[in-house]
Amino acid sequence: MSTYTSSSNATGGTAGSKTGGTAGSTAGTSNGTKTDGKNGTMNATMNATSMDATTRRPRLSGMTWLVWRQHRAAFWTILAAAALSIAWMVYQRGQMTDYLDGHGYPAKPLSDGFQQYIDAFSSVAMGLGSIPILLGVFLGAPLLAGDLESGTAKLVAAQSVSRTRWLATKLGLTGLVVVVITVALSAVFNWWWSPVKGEPTVMDWTSTEGFNNTGPVPVALTLLSVFGGVAIGVVLRRTLMAMVVTFGFVVIVELVWNEFVLSLGNVITLTTNKGVMAENSYPSLPGNAYELDSSYITSTGDLLGWSTCSDQASDQARELCLKKADVVGWSVDYLPMSQMNGMQWFGASILFALTAGVVAFLFFWGRKRLV
């Protein structure tokens, strides 16, 4: 009896031990599987989110996205045209430098074979010079006039976005596009011109082709043209009329600017006292200097026109006439090329100030009419 009981207890204990061990093992396995599955799923999700965050590209949003989408055709057209122009200038510079190296420049002067590159300069400079007019008419004038004419401005005014923010985004994004393309085009054009910049026969630095297409000048001229067109559009509120008036505005701005350019520099006067009839009597100016005026100078410092005594029949008679007029030499006014950069920045600062005035007009008066 006792043996049987002990045996039964032993058997039960063994069975219980086995059952408990198996159950515990199964439970542990089950718990481990569930835990590992959850952790694996969470880790995979976090890794995917992290990878998505690192590979996600920055995108425009809000009002910036709206303005870009509204004018994306014009913006992309401008950027594409600028990229093509830059590629063309880079190609032309490569061709030109190959020619100069083969020709032996600057040890040897330029020959008639360089004319094709001069023509290329003229063509590209003419195209770059038309940018303020094109962007002022086709980008600036319709920028707000189109919204005012179509009623889009009223829809925007009815939303939670303020008119100031809408106007600031419109002007800011447009100004950014204009600055990017004009800076890039100006830099590449100057880089193309730099190997022969000292040759007045290629392109005079005071000409509109050279002065207005390099440095800060094209940026300032284009910004004034574009924002001036925007202001005209706000006032007139009709797209076509604004484009026509903007064309006239930009043409007048460029005409006044071209007349004003030479007065930006500090005129240097060079005088001589070796007479005016001798072969080497005329003063020698620095390389590529731009001569503004020349006159005869007397011993007392008075200036006489170079046509003085030109009606004399012979050189001897003319020399006697000049001696009686007390002419002792030449007086020449000129601008050295070393002043080009300073003149460009001085002029551009004036244009930037005018542009700031136009922008202030748009914010403090124009925004009241954006409905």
mmCIF file of C-alpha atoms in Angstrom:
data_model
loop_
_atom_site.group_PDB
_atom_site.id
_atom_site.type_symbol
_atom_site.label_atom_id
_atom_site.label_comp_id
_atom_site.label_asym_id
_atom_site.label_seq_id
_atom_site.Cartn_x
_atom_site.Cartn_y
_atom_site.Cartn_z
ATOM 1 C CA MET A 1 0.000 0.000 0.000
ATOM 2 C CA SER A 2 2.685 2.357 0.904
ATOM 3 C CA THR A 3 4.731 1.325 -2.067
ATOM 4 C CA TYR A 4 1.854 1.987 -4.385
ATOM 5 C CA THR A 5 1.243 5.429 -2.928
ATOM 6 C CA SER A 6 4.817 6.447 -3.230
ATOM 7 C CA SER A 7 4.925 5.197 -6.720
ATOM 8 C CA SER A 8 1.786 7.114 -7.594
ATOM 9 C CA ASN A 9 3.140 10.307 -6.092
ATOM 10 C CA ALA A 10 6.369 9.916 -7.939
ATOM 11 C CA THR A 11 4.547 9.333 -11.161
ATOM 12 C CA GLY A 12 2.333 12.356 -10.582
ATOM 13 C CA GLY A 13 5.293 14.485 -9.711
ATOM 14 C CA THR A 14 7.063 13.434 -12.824
ATOM 15 C CA ALA A 15 4.011 14.078 -14.938
ATOM 16 C CA GLY A 16 3.450 17.417 -13.276
ATOM 17 C CA SER A 17 7.044 18.338 -13.756
ATOM 18 C CA LYS A 18 6.929 17.376 -17.386
ATOM 19 C CA THR A 19 3.583 19.102 -17.952
ATOM 20 C CA GLY A 20 4.677 22.244 -16.161
ATOM 21 C CA GLY A 21 7.983 22.344 -18.003
ATOM 22 C CA THR A 22 6.328 21.822 -21.337
ATOM 23 C CA ALA A 23 3.691 24.430 -20.611
ATOM 24 C CA GLY A 24 6.297 26.907 -19.403
ATOM 25 C CA SER A 25 8.426 26.233 -22.411
ATOM 26 C CA THR A 26 5.443 26.655 -24.711
ATOM 27 C CA ALA A 27 4.382 29.841 -22.963
ATOM 28 C CA GLY A 28 7.900 31.179 -23.136
ATOM 29 C CA THR A 29 8.110 30.311 -26.789
ATOM 30 C CA SER A 30 4.734 31.904 -27.407
ATOM 31 C CA ASN A 31 5.656 35.055 -25.509
ATOM 32 C CA GLY A 32 9.021 35.266 -27.204
ATOM 33 C CA THR A 33 7.461 34.894 -30.634
ATOM 34 C CA LYS A 34 4.867 37.565 -29.991
ATOM 35 C CA THR A 35 7.406 39.984 -28.509
ATOM 36 C CA ASP A 36 9.899 39.444 -31.304
ATOM 37 C CA GLY A 37 7.176 39.920 -33.909
ATOM 38 C CA LYS A 38 6.015 43.168 -32.393
ATOM 39 C CA ASN A 39 9.533 44.495 -32.022
ATOM 40 C CA GLY A 40 10.390 43.466 -35.566
ATOM 41 C CA THR A 41 7.307 45.176 -36.938
ATOM 42 C CA MET A 42 7.988 48.357 -34.951
ATOM 43 C CA ASN A 43 11.643 48.389 -35.992
ATOM 44 C CA ALA A 44 10.722 47.911 -39.640
ATOM 45 C CA THR A 45 8.179 50.728 -39.446
ATOM 46 C CA MET A 46 10.651 53.071 -37.753
ATOM 47 C CA ASN A 47 13.362 52.230 -40.284
ATOM 48 C CA ALA A 48 10.993 52.846 -43.184
ATOM 49 C CA THR A 49 9.895 56.154 -41.678
ATOM 50 C CA SER A 50 13.525 57.159 -41.115
ATOM 51 C CA MET A 51 14.477 56.263 -44.682
ATOM 52 C CA ASP A 52 11.465 58.137 -46.026
ATOM 53 C CA ALA A 53 12.381 61.201 -43.966
ATOM 54 C CA THR A 54 15.974 61.171 -45.212
ATOM 55 C CA THR A 55 15.034 60.667 -48.871
ATOM 56 C CA ARG A 56 12.079 63.051 -48.924
ATOM 57 C CA ARG A 57 12.778 66.115 -51.019
ATOM 58 C CA PRO A 58 11.960 69.596 -49.738
ATOM 59 C CA ARG A 59 8.772 70.848 -51.334
ATOM 60 C CA LEU A 60 7.075 74.213 -51.539
ATOM 61 C CA SER A 61 4.008 74.628 -49.408
ATOM 62 C CA GLY A 62 1.388 77.160 -48.549
ATOM 63 C CA MET A 63 1.393 80.507 -50.281
ATOM 64 C CA THR A 64 4.815 79.920 -51.879
ATOM 65 C CA TRP A 65 3.511 76.769 -53.560
ATOM 66 C CA LEU A 66 0.400 78.609 -54.741
ATOM 67 C CA VAL A 67 2.361 81.492 -56.288
ATOM 68 C CA TRP A 68 4.850 79.121 -57.941
ATOM 69 C CA ARG A 69 2.051 76.987 -59.346
ATOM 70 C CA GLN A 70 0.197 80.038 -60.633
ATOM 71 C CA HIS A 71 3.246 81.382 -62.503
ATOM 72 C CA ARG A 72 5.231 78.183 -63.016
ATOM 73 C CA ALA A 73 4.989 78.361 -66.812
ATOM 74 C CA ALA A 74 6.627 81.792 -66.886
ATOM 75 C CA PHE A 75 9.208 80.885 -64.245
ATOM 76 C CA TRP A 76 10.245 77.636 -65.936
ATOM 77 C CA THR A 77 10.425 79.346 -69.334
ATOM 78 C CA ILE A 78 12.699 82.048 -67.930
ATOM 79 C CA LEU A 79 14.955 79.545 -66.162
ATOM 80 C CA ALA A 80 15.183 77.302 -69.228
ATOM 81 C CA ALA A 81 16.019 80.222 -71.527
ATOM 82 C CA ALA A 82 18.709 81.388 -69.095
ATOM 83 C CA ALA A 83 20.214 77.882 -68.919
ATOM 84 C CA LEU A 84 20.376 77.642 -72.717
ATOM 85 C CA SER A 85 21.969 81.086 -72.960
ATOM 86 C CA ILE A 86 24.593 80.167 -70.369
ATOM 87 C CA ALA A 87 25.404 76.932 -72.192
ATOM 88 C CA TRP A 88 25.815 78.852 -75.451
ATOM 89 C CA MET A 89 28.159 81.423 -73.877
ATOM 90 C CA VAL A 90 30.258 78.691 -72.270
ATOM 91 C CA TYR A 91 30.576 77.009 -75.664
ATOM 92 C CA GLN A 92 31.497 80.288 -77.383
ATOM 93 C CA ARG A 93 34.147 81.044 -74.771
ATOM 94 C CA GLY A 94 35.730 77.653 -75.315
ATOM 95 C CA GLN A 95 35.867 78.261 -79.070
ATOM 96 C CA MET A 96 37.278 81.759 -78.572
ATOM 97 C CA THR A 97 40.032 80.710 -76.166
ATOM 98 C CA ASP A 98 41.080 77.924 -78.539
ATOM 99 C CA TYR A 99 41.386 80.496 -81.318
ATOM 100 C CA LEU A 100 43.363 82.915 -79.111
ATOM 101 C CA ASP A 101 45.770 80.195 -78.016
ATOM 102 C CA GLY A 102 46.323 79.082 -81.589
ATOM 103 C CA HIS A 103 46.744 82.673 -82.755
ATOM 104 C CA GLY A 104 49.316 83.496 -80.085
ATOM 105 C CA TYR A 105 47.338 86.243 -78.337
ATOM 106 C CA PRO A 106 48.288 88.511 -76.573
ATOM 107 C CA ALA A 107 51.798 88.366 -78.003
ATOM 108 C CA LYS A 108 50.262 88.860 -81.465
ATOM 109 C CA PRO A 109 47.466 91.380 -82.064
ATOM 110 C CA LEU A 110 44.020 90.213 -83.105
ATOM 111 C CA SER A 111 43.449 89.717 -86.811
ATOM 112 C CA ASP A 112 40.395 89.748 -89.085
ATOM 113 C CA GLY A 113 39.730 86.110 -88.202
ATOM 114 C CA PHE A 114 38.484 87.219 -84.792
ATOM 115 C CA GLN A 115 35.544 89.054 -86.365
ATOM 116 C CA GLN A 116 33.243 86.047 -85.980
ATOM 117 C CA TYR A 117 33.717 86.160 -82.213
ATOM 118 C CA ILE A 118 33.070 89.908 -82.166
ATOM 119 C CA ASP A 119 29.802 89.246 -83.995
ATOM 120 C CA ALA A 120 28.936 86.594 -81.414
ATOM 121 C CA PHE A 121 29.564 89.117 -78.632
ATOM 122 C CA SER A 122 27.275 91.631 -80.310
ATOM 123 C CA SER A 123 24.460 89.139 -80.839
ATOM 124 C CA VAL A 124 24.495 87.816 -77.283
ATOM 125 C CA ALA A 125 24.866 91.310 -75.803
ATOM 126 C CA MET A 126 21.834 92.458 -77.769
ATOM 127 C CA GLY A 127 19.823 89.528 -76.435
ATOM 128 C CA LEU A 128 20.900 90.151 -72.846
ATOM 129 C CA GLY A 129 20.089 93.837 -73.220
ATOM 130 C CA SER A 130 16.481 92.973 -74.076
ATOM 131 C CA ILE A 131 15.931 91.026 -70.832
ATOM 132 C CA PRO A 132 14.696 94.037 -68.775
ATOM 133 C CA ILE A 133 12.108 94.832 -71.448
ATOM 134 C CA LEU A 134 10.951 91.230 -71.894
ATOM 135 C CA LEU A 135 10.646 90.471 -68.191
ATOM 136 C CA GLY A 136 9.108 93.828 -67.393
ATOM 137 C CA VAL A 137 6.423 93.415 -70.041
ATOM 138 C CA PHE A 138 5.677 89.689 -69.873
ATOM 139 C CA LEU A 139 6.376 88.964 -66.188
ATOM 140 C CA GLY A 140 6.037 92.181 -64.210
ATOM 141 C CA ALA A 141 2.997 93.794 -65.831
ATOM 142 C CA PRO A 142 0.676 90.725 -65.676
ATOM 143 C CA LEU A 143 1.851 89.589 -62.219
ATOM 144 C CA LEU A 144 -0.912 91.397 -60.306
ATOM 145 C CA ALA A 145 -2.869 92.990 -63.135
ATOM 146 C CA GLY A 146 -3.989 89.531 -64.253
ATOM 147 C CA ASP A 147 -5.271 88.695 -60.748
ATOM 148 C CA LEU A 148 -7.086 92.010 -60.478
ATOM 149 C CA GLU A 149 -8.643 91.630 -63.910
ATOM 150 C CA SER A 150 -9.749 87.993 -63.471
ATOM 151 C CA GLY A 151 -11.014 88.359 -59.905
ATOM 152 C CA THR A 152 -8.392 86.082 -58.359
ATOM 153 C CA ALA A 153 -7.366 88.903 -56.029
ATOM 154 C CA LYS A 154 -10.866 88.996 -54.488
ATOM 155 C CA LEU A 155 -10.751 85.241 -53.918
ATOM 156 C CA VAL A 156 -7.399 85.505 -52.170
ATOM 157 C CA ALA A 157 -8.608 88.447 -50.068
ATOM 158 C CA ALA A 158 -11.519 86.326 -48.849
ATOM 159 C CA GLN A 159 -9.184 83.648 -47.460
ATOM 160 C CA SER A 160 -7.315 83.599 -44.171
ATOM 161 C CA VAL A 161 -4.065 84.763 -45.810
ATOM 162 C CA SER A 162 -3.464 88.506 -45.519
ATOM 163 C CA ARG A 163 -2.959 90.679 -48.576
ATOM 164 C CA THR A 164 0.454 91.697 -47.282
ATOM 165 C CA ARG A 165 1.636 88.113 -47.140
ATOM 166 C CA TRP A 166 0.225 87.371 -50.575
ATOM 167 C CA LEU A 167 1.918 90.454 -52.043
ATOM 168 C CA ALA A 168 5.203 89.719 -50.260
ATOM 169 C CA THR A 169 5.229 86.140 -51.571
ATOM 170 C CA LYS A 170 4.444 87.252 -55.114
ATOM 171 C CA LEU A 171 7.160 89.900 -55.157
ATOM 172 C CA GLY A 172 9.677 87.803 -53.229
ATOM 173 C CA LEU A 173 9.453 84.712 -55.425
ATOM 174 C CA THR A 174 9.460 86.761 -58.622
ATOM 175 C CA GLY A 175 12.408 88.830 -57.424
ATOM 176 C CA LEU A 176 14.322 85.671 -56.509
ATOM 177 C CA VAL A 177 13.890 84.227 -60.001
ATOM 178 C CA VAL A 178 14.961 87.515 -61.588
ATOM 179 C CA VAL A 179 18.054 87.849 -59.379
ATOM 180 C CA VAL A 180 19.157 84.244 -59.971
ATOM 181 C CA ILE A 181 19.034 84.417 -63.755
ATOM 182 C CA THR A 182 20.493 87.923 -64.109
ATOM 183 C CA VAL A 183 23.382 87.216 -61.744
ATOM 184 C CA ALA A 184 24.184 83.976 -63.570
ATOM 185 C CA LEU A 185 23.976 85.554 -67.034
ATOM 186 C CA SER A 186 26.034 88.584 -65.983
ATOM 187 C CA ALA A 187 28.766 86.433 -64.428
ATOM 188 C CA VAL A 188 29.055 84.093 -67.416
ATOM 189 C CA PHE A 189 29.017 86.947 -69.951
ATOM 190 C CA ASN A 190 31.784 88.763 -68.059
ATOM 191 C CA TRP A 191 33.769 85.501 -67.859
ATOM 192 C CA TRP A 192 33.406 85.069 -71.621
ATOM 193 C CA TRP A 193 34.524 88.661 -72.293
ATOM 194 C CA SER A 194 37.414 88.691 -69.770
ATOM 195 C CA PRO A 195 40.204 87.323 -72.065
ATOM 196 C CA VAL A 196 39.750 90.250 -74.486
ATOM 197 C CA LYS A 197 38.274 92.848 -72.152
ATOM 198 C CA GLY A 198 41.179 95.191 -72.756
ATOM 199 C CA GLU A 199 40.565 95.304 -76.524
ATOM 200 C CA PRO A 200 38.398 98.321 -77.448
ATOM 201 C CA THR A 201 37.936 96.902 -80.947
ATOM 202 C CA VAL A 202 36.065 93.926 -79.489
ATOM 203 C CA MET A 203 33.672 95.800 -77.230
ATOM 204 C CA ASP A 204 33.975 99.240 -75.659
ATOM 205 C CA TRP A 205 33.548 99.029 -71.885
ATOM 206 C CA THR A 206 31.383 102.172 -71.807
ATOM 207 C CA SER A 207 28.985 100.828 -74.427
ATOM 208 C CA THR A 208 25.572 99.496 -73.455
ATOM 209 C CA GLU A 209 26.671 96.001 -74.527
ATOM 210 C CA GLY A 210 29.597 95.915 -72.112
ATOM 211 C CA PHE A 211 28.488 98.152 -69.239
ATOM 212 C CA ASN A 212 24.840 97.098 -68.939
ATOM 213 C CA ASN A 213 25.399 93.341 -69.208
ATOM 214 C CA THR A 214 28.067 92.833 -66.539
ATOM 215 C CA GLY A 215 28.374 93.410 -62.821
ATOM 216 C CA PRO A 216 25.316 94.456 -60.798
ATOM 217 C CA VAL A 217 23.809 96.633 -63.535
ATOM 218 C CA PRO A 218 21.678 93.958 -65.305
ATOM 219 C CA VAL A 219 20.295 92.823 -61.930
ATOM 220 C CA ALA A 220 19.336 96.369 -60.938
ATOM 221 C CA LEU A 221 17.887 97.297 -64.334
ATOM 222 C CA THR A 222 15.794 94.129 -64.549
ATOM 223 C CA LEU A 223 14.437 94.398 -61.005
ATOM 224 C CA LEU A 224 13.390 98.010 -61.599
ATOM 225 C CA SER A 225 11.742 97.036 -64.883
ATOM 226 C CA VAL A 226 9.854 94.074 -63.396
ATOM 227 C CA PHE A 227 8.654 95.781 -60.209
ATOM 228 C CA GLY A 228 7.862 98.941 -62.161
ATOM 229 C CA GLY A 229 5.682 96.772 -64.402
ATOM 230 C CA VAL A 230 3.996 95.293 -61.315
ATOM 231 C CA ALA A 231 3.209 98.784 -60.011
ATOM 232 C CA ILE A 232 1.821 99.851 -63.381
ATOM 233 C CA GLY A 233 -0.383 96.749 -63.422
ATOM 234 C CA VAL A 234 -1.737 97.539 -59.943
ATOM 235 C CA VAL A 235 -2.630 101.069 -61.009
ATOM 236 C CA LEU A 236 -4.162 100.223 -64.395
ATOM 237 C CA ARG A 237 -5.722 96.853 -63.380
ATOM 238 C CA ARG A 238 -5.792 95.701 -67.014
ATOM 239 C CA THR A 239 -3.189 93.262 -68.275
ATOM 240 C CA LEU A 240 -2.851 94.328 -71.906
ATOM 241 C CA MET A 241 -2.822 98.025 -71.098
ATOM 242 C CA ALA A 242 -0.272 97.447 -68.328
ATOM 243 C CA MET A 243 2.014 95.568 -70.728
ATOM 244 C CA VAL A 244 1.921 98.386 -73.280
ATOM 245 C CA VAL A 245 2.620 101.078 -70.687
ATOM 246 C CA THR A 246 5.364 98.980 -69.091
ATOM 247 C CA PHE A 247 7.106 98.675 -72.461
ATOM 248 C CA GLY A 248 7.196 102.465 -72.736
ATOM 249 C CA PHE A 249 8.325 102.789 -69.117
ATOM 250 C CA VAL A 250 11.280 100.400 -69.544
ATOM 251 C CA VAL A 251 12.377 102.038 -72.813
ATOM 252 C CA ILE A 252 12.395 105.465 -71.133
ATOM 253 C CA VAL A 253 14.316 104.083 -68.133
ATOM 254 C CA GLU A 254 17.003 102.622 -70.378
ATOM 255 C CA LEU A 255 17.304 105.797 -72.478
ATOM 256 C CA VAL A 256 17.733 107.952 -69.371
ATOM 257 C CA TRP A 257 20.149 105.419 -67.887
ATOM 258 C CA ASN A 258 22.339 105.334 -70.995
ATOM 259 C CA GLU A 259 22.554 109.138 -70.999
ATOM 260 C CA PHE A 260 23.418 109.123 -67.308
ATOM 261 C CA VAL A 261 26.096 106.386 -67.319
ATOM 262 C CA LEU A 262 29.172 108.457 -68.161
ATOM 263 C CA SER A 263 28.435 110.945 -65.383
ATOM 264 C CA LEU A 264 28.909 108.154 -62.816
ATOM 265 C CA GLY A 265 32.695 108.284 -63.125
ATOM 266 C CA ASN A 266 35.310 110.746 -61.948
ATOM 267 C CA VAL A 267 36.560 112.549 -65.027
ATOM 268 C CA ILE A 268 40.356 112.810 -65.265
ATOM 269 C CA THR A 269 41.930 115.730 -67.160
ATOM 270 C CA LEU A 270 45.321 115.404 -68.805
ATOM 271 C CA THR A 271 47.108 118.532 -70.111
ATOM 272 C CA THR A 272 50.268 119.113 -72.144
ATOM 273 C CA ASN A 273 52.406 122.153 -72.991
ATOM 274 C CA LYS A 274 54.293 120.871 -76.017
ATOM 275 C CA GLY A 275 52.186 122.544 -78.649
ATOM 276 C CA VAL A 276 49.569 120.907 -80.836
ATOM 277 C CA MET A 277 51.155 120.665 -84.266
ATOM 278 C CA ALA A 278 54.040 118.305 -83.508
ATOM 279 C CA GLU A 279 53.677 114.625 -84.338
ATOM 280 C CA ASN A 280 53.713 113.377 -80.715
ATOM 281 C CA SER A 281 52.097 116.413 -79.133
ATOM 282 C CA TYR A 282 48.766 114.694 -78.375
ATOM 283 C CA PRO A 283 48.779 113.141 -74.877
ATOM 284 C CA SER A 284 48.978 109.376 -74.509
ATOM 285 C CA LEU A 285 46.019 107.964 -72.571
ATOM 286 C CA PRO A 286 45.949 104.736 -70.517
ATOM 287 C CA GLY A 287 44.963 101.575 -72.339
ATOM 288 C CA ASN A 288 41.247 101.302 -73.186
ATOM 289 C CA ALA A 289 40.510 104.700 -71.619
ATOM 290 C CA TYR A 290 37.352 106.400 -72.858
ATOM 291 C CA GLU A 291 38.000 109.925 -74.149
ATOM 292 C CA LEU A 292 35.199 112.343 -73.288
ATOM 293 C CA ASP A 293 36.492 115.615 -74.734
ATOM 294 C CA SER A 294 39.618 117.332 -76.003
ATOM 295 C CA SER A 295 40.461 121.021 -76.284
ATOM 296 C CA TYR A 296 43.361 123.384 -76.839
ATOM 297 C CA ILE A 297 44.742 124.975 -73.695
ATOM 298 C CA THR A 298 46.362 128.374 -73.459
ATOM 299 C CA SER A 299 49.161 129.500 -71.164
ATOM 300 C CA THR A 300 46.558 131.057 -68.855
ATOM 301 C CA GLY A 301 44.546 127.821 -68.630
ATOM 302 C CA ASP A 302 41.729 128.839 -70.941
ATOM 303 C CA LEU A 303 40.235 126.148 -73.174
ATOM 304 C CA LEU A 304 39.664 126.611 -76.894
ATOM 305 C CA GLY A 305 37.858 124.305 -79.272
ATOM 306 C CA TRP A 306 40.022 122.008 -81.367
ATOM 307 C CA SER A 307 38.594 123.652 -84.484
ATOM 308 C CA THR A 308 40.400 126.877 -83.600
ATOM 309 C CA CYS A 309 42.438 128.108 -86.609
ATOM 310 C CA SER A 310 41.284 125.116 -88.676
ATOM 311 C CA ASP A 311 40.261 127.452 -91.499
ATOM 312 C CA GLN A 312 43.859 128.385 -92.275
ATOM 313 C CA ALA A 313 45.096 127.459 -95.727
ATOM 314 C CA SER A 314 48.467 125.982 -94.705
ATOM 315 C CA ASP A 315 50.158 124.414 -91.693
ATOM 316 C CA GLN A 316 52.422 127.418 -91.312
ATOM 317 C CA ALA A 317 49.467 129.779 -91.276
ATOM 318 C CA ARG A 318 47.633 127.595 -88.779
ATOM 319 C CA GLU A 319 50.667 127.375 -86.505
ATOM 320 C CA LEU A 320 51.006 131.157 -86.567
ATOM 321 C CA CYS A 321 47.309 131.506 -85.779
ATOM 322 C CA LEU A 322 47.586 129.140 -82.782
ATOM 323 C CA LYS A 323 50.618 131.038 -81.526
ATOM 324 C CA LYS A 324 48.671 134.290 -81.647
ATOM 325 C CA ALA A 325 45.849 132.553 -79.707
ATOM 326 C CA ASP A 326 48.436 131.598 -77.048
ATOM 327 C CA VAL A 327 47.752 127.849 -77.485
ATOM 328 C CA VAL A 328 50.449 125.823 -75.714
ATOM 329 C CA GLY A 329 49.036 122.277 -75.687
ATOM 330 C CA TRP A 330 46.111 119.910 -75.248
ATOM 331 C CA SER A 331 43.572 119.336 -72.505
ATOM 332 C CA VAL A 332 41.922 115.904 -72.643
ATOM 333 C CA ASP A 333 39.131 114.592 -70.390
ATOM 334 C CA TYR A 334 38.825 110.806 -70.076
ATOM 335 C CA LEU A 335 37.566 107.923 -67.959
ATOM 336 C CA PRO A 336 39.965 105.027 -67.268
ATOM 337 C CA MET A 337 38.648 101.482 -67.441
ATOM 338 C CA SER A 338 39.709 100.969 -63.824
ATOM 339 C CA GLN A 339 36.625 102.971 -62.808
ATOM 340 C CA MET A 340 34.201 100.591 -64.507
ATOM 341 C CA ASN A 341 33.430 98.464 -61.455
ATOM 342 C CA GLY A 342 32.919 101.478 -59.182
ATOM 343 C CA MET A 343 30.688 103.184 -61.741
ATOM 344 C CA GLN A 344 28.568 100.051 -62.084
ATOM 345 C CA TRP A 345 28.016 99.699 -58.349
ATOM 346 C CA PHE A 346 27.286 103.402 -57.921
ATOM 347 C CA GLY A 347 24.738 103.344 -60.719
ATOM 348 C CA ALA A 348 23.240 100.057 -59.538
ATOM 349 C CA SER A 349 22.782 101.469 -56.028
ATOM 350 C CA ILE A 350 20.678 104.277 -57.520
ATOM 351 C CA LEU A 351 18.575 101.761 -59.442
ATOM 352 C CA PHE A 352 18.183 99.585 -56.329
ATOM 353 C CA ALA A 353 17.000 102.635 -54.384
ATOM 354 C CA LEU A 354 14.397 103.384 -57.062
ATOM 355 C CA THR A 355 13.291 99.745 -56.977
ATOM 356 C CA ALA A 356 12.937 99.909 -53.192
ATOM 357 C CA GLY A 357 10.733 102.964 -53.634
ATOM 358 C CA VAL A 358 8.517 101.082 -56.087
ATOM 359 C CA VAL A 359 8.219 98.132 -53.690
ATOM 360 C CA ALA A 360 7.320 100.487 -50.833
ATOM 361 C CA PHE A 361 4.639 102.010 -53.056
ATOM 362 C CA LEU A 362 3.222 98.548 -53.717
ATOM 363 C CA PHE A 363 3.064 97.668 -50.014
ATOM 364 C CA PHE A 364 1.800 100.928 -48.584
ATOM 365 C CA TRP A 365 -0.582 101.966 -51.337
ATOM 366 C CA GLY A 366 -0.887 99.198 -53.882
ATOM 367 C CA ARG A 367 -2.108 96.536 -51.438
ATOM 368 C CA LYS A 368 -5.238 98.617 -50.786
ATOM 369 C CA ARG A 369 -6.227 98.084 -54.399
ATOM 370 C CA LEU A 370 -5.693 94.321 -54.451
ATOM 371 C CA VAL A 371 -9.452 93.642 -54.400
#
